[in-house]
Amino acid sequence: MKIKMINPNTTVSLTQTLQWLAQAWVRPTTELIAVSPPMGPASIESYYDDHLAAAGVFHEIARSEQEDPADGYVIACFGEPGLWGARELTSKPVLGIAEAAMHMASMLSPSFTILSALNRSKVMMEQLVYRYGMERKLRSVRPTSISVLDIHNDPENSIRRAVELCRKAVEEDGAESVILGCASLSLHREAIEREAGIPVIDGLLAAVKFCEAFAELGARTSKVLTFAKPQPKAYAGILRDFGNPL
Amino acid sequence: MKIKMINPNTTVSLTQTLQWLAQAWVRPTTELIAVSPPMGPASIESYYDDHLAAAGVFHEIARSEQEDPADGYVIACFGEPGLWGARELTSKPVLGIAEAAMHMASMLSPSFTILSALNRSKVMMEQLVYRYGMERKLRSVRPTSISVLDIHNDPENSIRRAVELCRKAVEEDGAESVILGCASLSLHREAIEREAGIPVIDGLLAAVKFCEAFAELGARTSKVLTFAKPQPKAYAGILRDFGNPL
Amino acid sequence: MKIKMINPNTTVSLTQTLQWLAQAWVRPTTELIAVSPPMGPASIESYYDDHLAAAGVFHEIARSEQEDPADGYVIACFGEPGLWGARELTSKPVLGIAEAAMHMASMLSPSFTILSALNRSKVMMEQLVYRYGMERKLRSVRPTSISVLDIHNDPENSIRRAVELCRKAVEEDGAESVILGCASLSLHREAIEREAGIPVIDGLLAAVKFCEAFAELGARTSKVLTFAKPQPKAYAGILRDFGNPL
Amino acid sequence: MKIKMINPNTTVSLTQTLQWLAQAWVRPTTELIAVSPPMGPASIESYYDDHLAAAGVFHEIARSEQEDPADGYVIACFGEPGLWGARELTSKPVLGIAEAAMHMASMLSPSFTILSALNRSKVMMEQLVYRYGMERKLRSVRPTSISVLDIHNDPENSIRRAVELCRKAVEEDGAESVILGCASLSLHREAIEREAGIPVIDGLLAAVKFCEAFAELGARTSKVLTFAKPQPKAYAGILRDFGNPL
Amino acid sequence: MKIKMINPNTTVSLTQTLQWLAQAWVRPTTELIAVSPPMGPASIESYYDDHLAAAGVFHEIARSEQEDPADGYVIACFGEPGLWGARELTSKPVLGIAEAAMHMASMLSPSFTILSALNRSKVMMEQLVYRYGMERKLRSVRPTSISVLDIHNDPENSIRRAVELCRKAVEEDGAESVILGCASLSLHREAIEREAGIPVIDGLLAAVKFCEAFAELGARTSKVLTFAKPQPKAYAGILRDFGNPL
Amino acid sequence: MKIKMINPNTTVSLTQTLQWLAQAWVRPTTELIAVSPPMGPASIESYYDDHLAAAGVFHEIARSEQEDPADGYVIACFGEPGLWGARELTSKPVLGIAEAAMHMASMLSPSFTILSALNRSKVMMEQLVYRYGMERKLRSVRPTSISVLDIHNDPENSIRRAVELCRKAVEEDGAESVILGCASLSLHREAIEREAGIPVIDGLLAAVKFCEAFAELGARTSKVLTFAKPQPKAYAGILRDFGNPL
């Protein structure tokens, strides 16, 4: 089985880290491919970045479908740029990591808090929560102020701060699990989970495992209406190659 | 990996059928155990049956946890008798087949219809839909009037009628996938899916595959509050053995 | 008129207290019967206990219907074990005390807080709130840490603490009435109400009075679909006597 | 016990009919007073009429509170003109008949349809349904086209048509009880209920019986914030007497 | 173009202030008329006042429609007394200032807080929020304790306190704009907005500008059902002149 | 005042039509600029097209902000590609035509139906409806099967068919206004409105007029958090020019 994980930003080192993170959890028979698209932002920190990152996601899915189809696709960014458009491009499952995390959290606990890298993405996260019908399970969105640099320089302290956030999510917000809405803490997910004593869920792992499950079941995205294939048509300017993706 | 599938009613022939159905989709390394409890109703067709069936579910989970723990449990009935109580009894994942079906359907399509064996269980299904936050994805609950006997006597006609229901779900209700809320059609799920041209989702398969995924990730049910272990206490009468389940 | 109040746990002293509490408020012509079932848990503190307590509720309702029908039934536990199954067993009104409390509170005030005996039952209470459509009226669920023993040893201090909780519900949460989600404070409801200056609602009293009202109106539970009588069928093992309840 | 039923329109013959209807169901010890206010519309068929009818409701409650307080008040019109303002004028329970009907229906069935006299009041009824949190229980609002004259001239045919509406509510809309949102059918409620085989609920009876229950419990409207007494102040023109109601 | 702004209370000095406030923002070609009705309360501080104020609103709209129709009407009180009844009286747009403020805020920011003059009107504001579908955008209702007198005596201090409330709305509640739910702060809206650094929205200005826009587009209130003209009928007592408004 | 209307697709003839349509309704002092971006799809008929069209929207807003800022921006496509990202790029109001239409419809009627050009965009429209909190006002989404060609070849027949759709929306769905979710019918909006007898709302006109209103009020998009300016950063490949938009 082949699963393609698309990091929608163009920072290859992050792509490699995400692959390394997920590789540890896939089955021996699963081939996990991780890519960054050749176009788009180096990081995704706004709606602006998020919308523009969709192009790279589409590019990567279309390329695979033409050249070497995967059995499932994962959009490895919590904002899930281009997810619903991506579903139009293929009948294979395409999973976002926010949705995968929320579905998983809701099967393991009655409620959750999302730890978000950026304060400004709180509303974006709430919109995802509504989209997936999780508004009665969401207890809070809490921004971490833990940067990638913090984690690199002082991992123990970063873990301690993350555990403290989990504790607050439980005690002040009533959450019973925590979703990592930021890649930076994923490297230490297990340590945080062990210390915090509650499920700490990484959407990337959830999405990859759901892809494996769906692919084994032969499950396909519904093409009957909303996710039917887009019509070929003229595209202008720098996007001219997007006119006939399939 | 060991997954225990509990058919909450006591009809062993159904248990065997469910096992046969699921066995085809688990991985070679997964040991799938299917049981019926020694107490409870022969079939579940009302809230009365559903509530009473919880005892058997608890019995089976407690027994496994004491004697031979599984890595995950599936409650193989769409009403999910005792699901939240069952989660208190173990830290392993416990999945209902309604929730698994709905989470799966919502990752493959924007909306779904539930085919229900009984007309009277429509409200019960709506309550499950609310519990899982799927009210904006539900398009309709449609009772099938296809009995197990119908299926046995004339499978082709039964499939034709099921496909017709899928067609109506799409055209009249706007559904883009269909969830089988009744075991009777599960034997022919693939044929129906092929004919109907939309995802036809069986919660039993979804739940078993999610269990595999969660077990491989080492994912556990949150025990921090709502699903903490129940306190041992005196139980009276015919339920006296339930007082100290763990 | 005869109203049967079923305490779903098997602690007879609590049953007697509940009867004593309610007896003071029924009409002279109302015969109030209070029972504990012969099977089930001594107290209800988890979903596990709650689900198993349904059997006793069913037993008591079926027994009455066969031998000496009441004009209405009250399930005297805030978790309302077996409520919807119980409605299938009789056409007489069957009321839970959580629903009765919430309906009453919403006719006397625009919002309420629920005082809950146990912290862990917060999610269970939220689910009841959703079931009854009261999510826009609920201001908070606040666990009391006032035990039955506390009340016995120092009633004045217990009342003071309960009044303080009411004050916080009003000032911090914006509640305008309080629902007692725990039997322990019911004995002092009037004192708390007087001190706190807001309606303090006990679901047991609400349910009993609604039963009187419904019985006088000749009102019946709808049997047209969801609450139709369960079919007789084989029940196995310790539940074998539940197969033909009517 | 004294209950005052205010028909918010000025048609005294209707007031008498409503009193006659309710009188049959109150307890011997309940004194039921029915009034029409001295100002306002002869009938209520629009938001315009509804808003203006509030003045008469306030007039009647203020008059009673000053001269001869009742133990509870019922606003006997489905639009519930002035209900929340009326609650400010007294600490006694004040019940609307739409809310009473919906609370009662939801304790006897999982869902209901409202039969509405006027097609144009459908949105008004939906707003009441939202206010009381009943949107998940409402199956439909169906206008009757049965006039008071129809009922007078040919009661049997009117009943037959009403029963047919109930049947459609059940079969086409999935309702399991019916609320009479129009006084005209109330005279034949029992016959309709018997023929239709589902609960047919009249909010006037529900409200009066809830008033009895609340009064016996000593229950009061919360005065802590939203329903606190209005401040005396200058009122101009034809409303000048409303400035100091208490 | 002529826009009529109805201050539903009878305090003419406030009417003049509101006119002065709005006059600065209308177009040169817009004739802005501001009136207080000849009946009703001197101020609106309760549901009681609010319901009674509807009569004056109806009086003013009916009078204009008969004598000198405006192109649009604004009900210049946050409680919007009589709004839906007023829409029945004319096919011209009739706008409330709460709805105008919320629609405007939701086009400029993802969320808002309402500053309310009175603590007791919090529930009334929540009801307006539900009516307009803004419950997912509302972050909080915060009462100001800034009186008209405070503003007159020490405007700088009042502004400072208002800015502090805006800051709390942003930092503690997550609001990204603020709606003035009280006229008293409107005089200093621009100063507060400048200091606070977020949109501070006055519904009166929003409503007047929406009226201009709608009138220029020739937009009319739908008269097809809910807002159809009320039937002429007998009105009794002090309201006798309301029987035939059109 | 200068308002820039961005047609997110690259079909210049449509841009000209939209400009012609809107030009008739703006004020003499409003300069209305209409553009198509130099990149992107010739038409928008899928999520794929919609997501990719955001780039052109961003390009046009950034270009204006640098070179010749407008006082407000309108994204002239019902799918509102890139709307929230566009709001990050400027503090001027940026309005989508779906949101403008829904806000306008909800101030003129209690409910609406959306006429949609494509059947497949029904779910996309429902998502917009949820985003704007209009789910209780939406009565239906009805696809028209009226193509641009139909309208060109036989305008009278097209109008007749559109009026018939309006009639069905009123009679079968209970709508009281209609929103044109497709540009093709906009040319005949007034004729349809006149024939149908209900408000027929074009979001383009609504958005342009709201822009005028907001600009005259000096209203700005909140920049305090969600819509703060995006950080400059590296963008790769064909999107390399998007890295520093401001």
PDB file of N, CA and C in Angstrom, chain D residues 7-18 35-37 39-44, chain E residues 233-234 236:
ATOM      1  N   ASN D   7     -57.066  35.744  28.569  1.00  0.00           N
ATOM      2  CA  ASN D   7     -57.204  35.678  27.114  1.00  0.00           C
ATOM      3  C   ASN D   7     -56.760  37.026  26.586  1.00  0.00           C
ATOM      4  N   PRO D   8     -55.664  37.098  25.868  1.00  0.00           N
ATOM      5  CA  PRO D   8     -55.136  38.424  25.521  1.00  0.00           C
ATOM      6  C   PRO D   8     -55.963  39.178  24.493  1.00  0.00           C
ATOM      7  N   ASN D   9     -56.919  38.518  23.871  1.00  0.00           N
ATOM      8  CA  ASN D   9     -57.758  39.324  22.991  1.00  0.00           C
ATOM      9  C   ASN D   9     -59.047  39.694  23.720  1.00  0.00           C
ATOM     10  N   THR D  10     -59.817  40.563  23.116  1.00  0.00           N
ATOM     11  CA  THR D  10     -60.943  41.157  23.837  1.00  0.00           C
ATOM     12  C   THR D  10     -62.282  40.481  23.510  1.00  0.00           C
ATOM     13  N   THR D  11     -62.224  39.329  22.896  1.00  0.00           N
ATOM     14  CA  THR D  11     -63.449  38.646  22.533  1.00  0.00           C
ATOM     15  C   THR D  11     -63.933  37.797  23.706  1.00  0.00           C
ATOM     16  N   VAL D  12     -64.911  38.315  24.404  1.00  0.00           N
ATOM     17  CA  VAL D  12     -65.325  37.703  25.663  1.00  0.00           C
ATOM     18  C   VAL D  12     -65.913  36.307  25.453  1.00  0.00           C
ATOM     19  N   SER D  13     -66.550  36.091  24.339  1.00  0.00           N
ATOM     20  CA  SER D  13     -67.116  34.756  24.123  1.00  0.00           C
ATOM     21  C   SER D  13     -66.006  33.706  24.065  1.00  0.00           C
ATOM     22  N   LEU D  14     -64.881  34.056  23.475  1.00  0.00           N
ATOM     23  CA  LEU D  14     -63.755  33.113  23.468  1.00  0.00           C
ATOM     24  C   LEU D  14     -63.249  32.886  24.883  1.00  0.00           C
ATOM     25  N   THR D  15     -63.153  33.965  25.644  1.00  0.00           N
ATOM     26  CA  THR D  15     -62.710  33.838  27.031  1.00  0.00           C
ATOM     27  C   THR D  15     -63.589  32.849  27.783  1.00  0.00           C
ATOM     28  N   GLN D  16     -64.879  32.958  27.550  1.00  0.00           N
ATOM     29  CA  GLN D  16     -65.805  32.050  28.243  1.00  0.00           C
ATOM     30  C   GLN D  16     -65.605  30.608  27.793  1.00  0.00           C
ATOM     31  N   THR D  17     -65.398  30.431  26.513  1.00  0.00           N
ATOM     32  CA  THR D  17     -65.149  29.081  26.017  1.00  0.00           C
ATOM     33  C   THR D  17     -63.886  28.507  26.630  1.00  0.00           C
ATOM     34  N   LEU D  18     -62.833  29.320  26.659  1.00  0.00           N
ATOM     35  CA  LEU D  18     -61.571  28.837  27.229  1.00  0.00           C
ATOM     36  C   LEU D  18     -61.755  28.472  28.702  1.00  0.00           C
ATOM     37  N   VAL D  35     -60.249  36.130  32.153  1.00  0.00           N
ATOM     38  CA  VAL D  35     -60.562  37.517  31.802  1.00  0.00           C
ATOM     39  C   VAL D  35     -60.072  37.849  30.406  1.00  0.00           C
ATOM     40  N   SER D  36     -60.728  38.848  29.845  1.00  0.00           N
ATOM     41  CA  SER D  36     -60.217  39.548  28.675  1.00  0.00           C
ATOM     42  C   SER D  36     -59.869  40.945  29.129  1.00  0.00           C
ATOM     43  N   PRO D  37     -58.791  41.491  28.638  1.00  0.00           N
ATOM     44  CA  PRO D  37     -58.446  42.848  29.078  1.00  0.00           C
ATOM     45  C   PRO D  37     -59.359  43.892  28.437  1.00  0.00           C
ATOM     46  N   MET D  39     -58.458  46.454  26.884  1.00  0.00           N
ATOM     47  CA  MET D  39     -57.871  47.114  25.708  1.00  0.00           C
ATOM     48  C   MET D  39     -57.238  46.039  24.830  1.00  0.00           C
ATOM     49  N   GLY D  40     -57.138  46.376  23.553  1.00  0.00           N
ATOM     50  CA  GLY D  40     -56.447  45.463  22.658  1.00  0.00           C
ATOM     51  C   GLY D  40     -57.316  44.891  21.571  1.00  0.00           C
ATOM     52  N   PRO D  41     -56.756  43.988  20.784  1.00  0.00           N
ATOM     53  CA  PRO D  41     -57.417  43.493  19.564  1.00  0.00           C
ATOM     54  C   PRO D  41     -58.474  42.438  19.868  1.00  0.00           C
ATOM     55  N   ALA D  42     -59.446  42.372  18.979  1.00  0.00           N
ATOM     56  CA  ALA D  42     -60.489  41.364  19.106  1.00  0.00           C
ATOM     57  C   ALA D  42     -59.994  39.966  18.766  1.00  0.00           C
ATOM     58  N   SER D  43     -58.916  39.899  18.026  1.00  0.00           N
ATOM     59  CA  SER D  43     -58.291  38.605  17.745  1.00  0.00           C
ATOM     60  C   SER D  43     -56.826  38.869  17.424  1.00  0.00           C
ATOM     61  N   ILE D  44     -56.014  37.819  17.493  1.00  0.00           N
ATOM     62  CA  ILE D  44     -54.563  37.986  17.330  1.00  0.00           C
ATOM     63  C   ILE D  44     -54.126  37.153  16.152  1.00  0.00           C
TER      64      ILE D  44
ATOM     65  N   LYS E 233     -59.384  45.320  12.220  1.00  0.00           N
ATOM     66  CA  LYS E 233     -60.288  44.641  13.147  1.00  0.00           C
ATOM     67  C   LYS E 233     -60.603  45.567  14.308  1.00  0.00           C
ATOM     68  N   ALA E 234     -61.527  45.141  15.122  1.00  0.00           N
ATOM     69  CA  ALA E 234     -61.878  45.929  16.304  1.00  0.00           C
ATOM     70  C   ALA E 234     -60.750  45.902  17.324  1.00  0.00           C
ATOM     71  N   ALA E 236     -60.043  47.507  21.268  1.00  0.00           N
ATOM     72  CA  ALA E 236     -60.827  48.077  22.363  1.00  0.00           C
ATOM     73  C   ALA E 236     -59.998  49.031  23.219  1.00  0.00           C
TER      74      ALA E 236
END
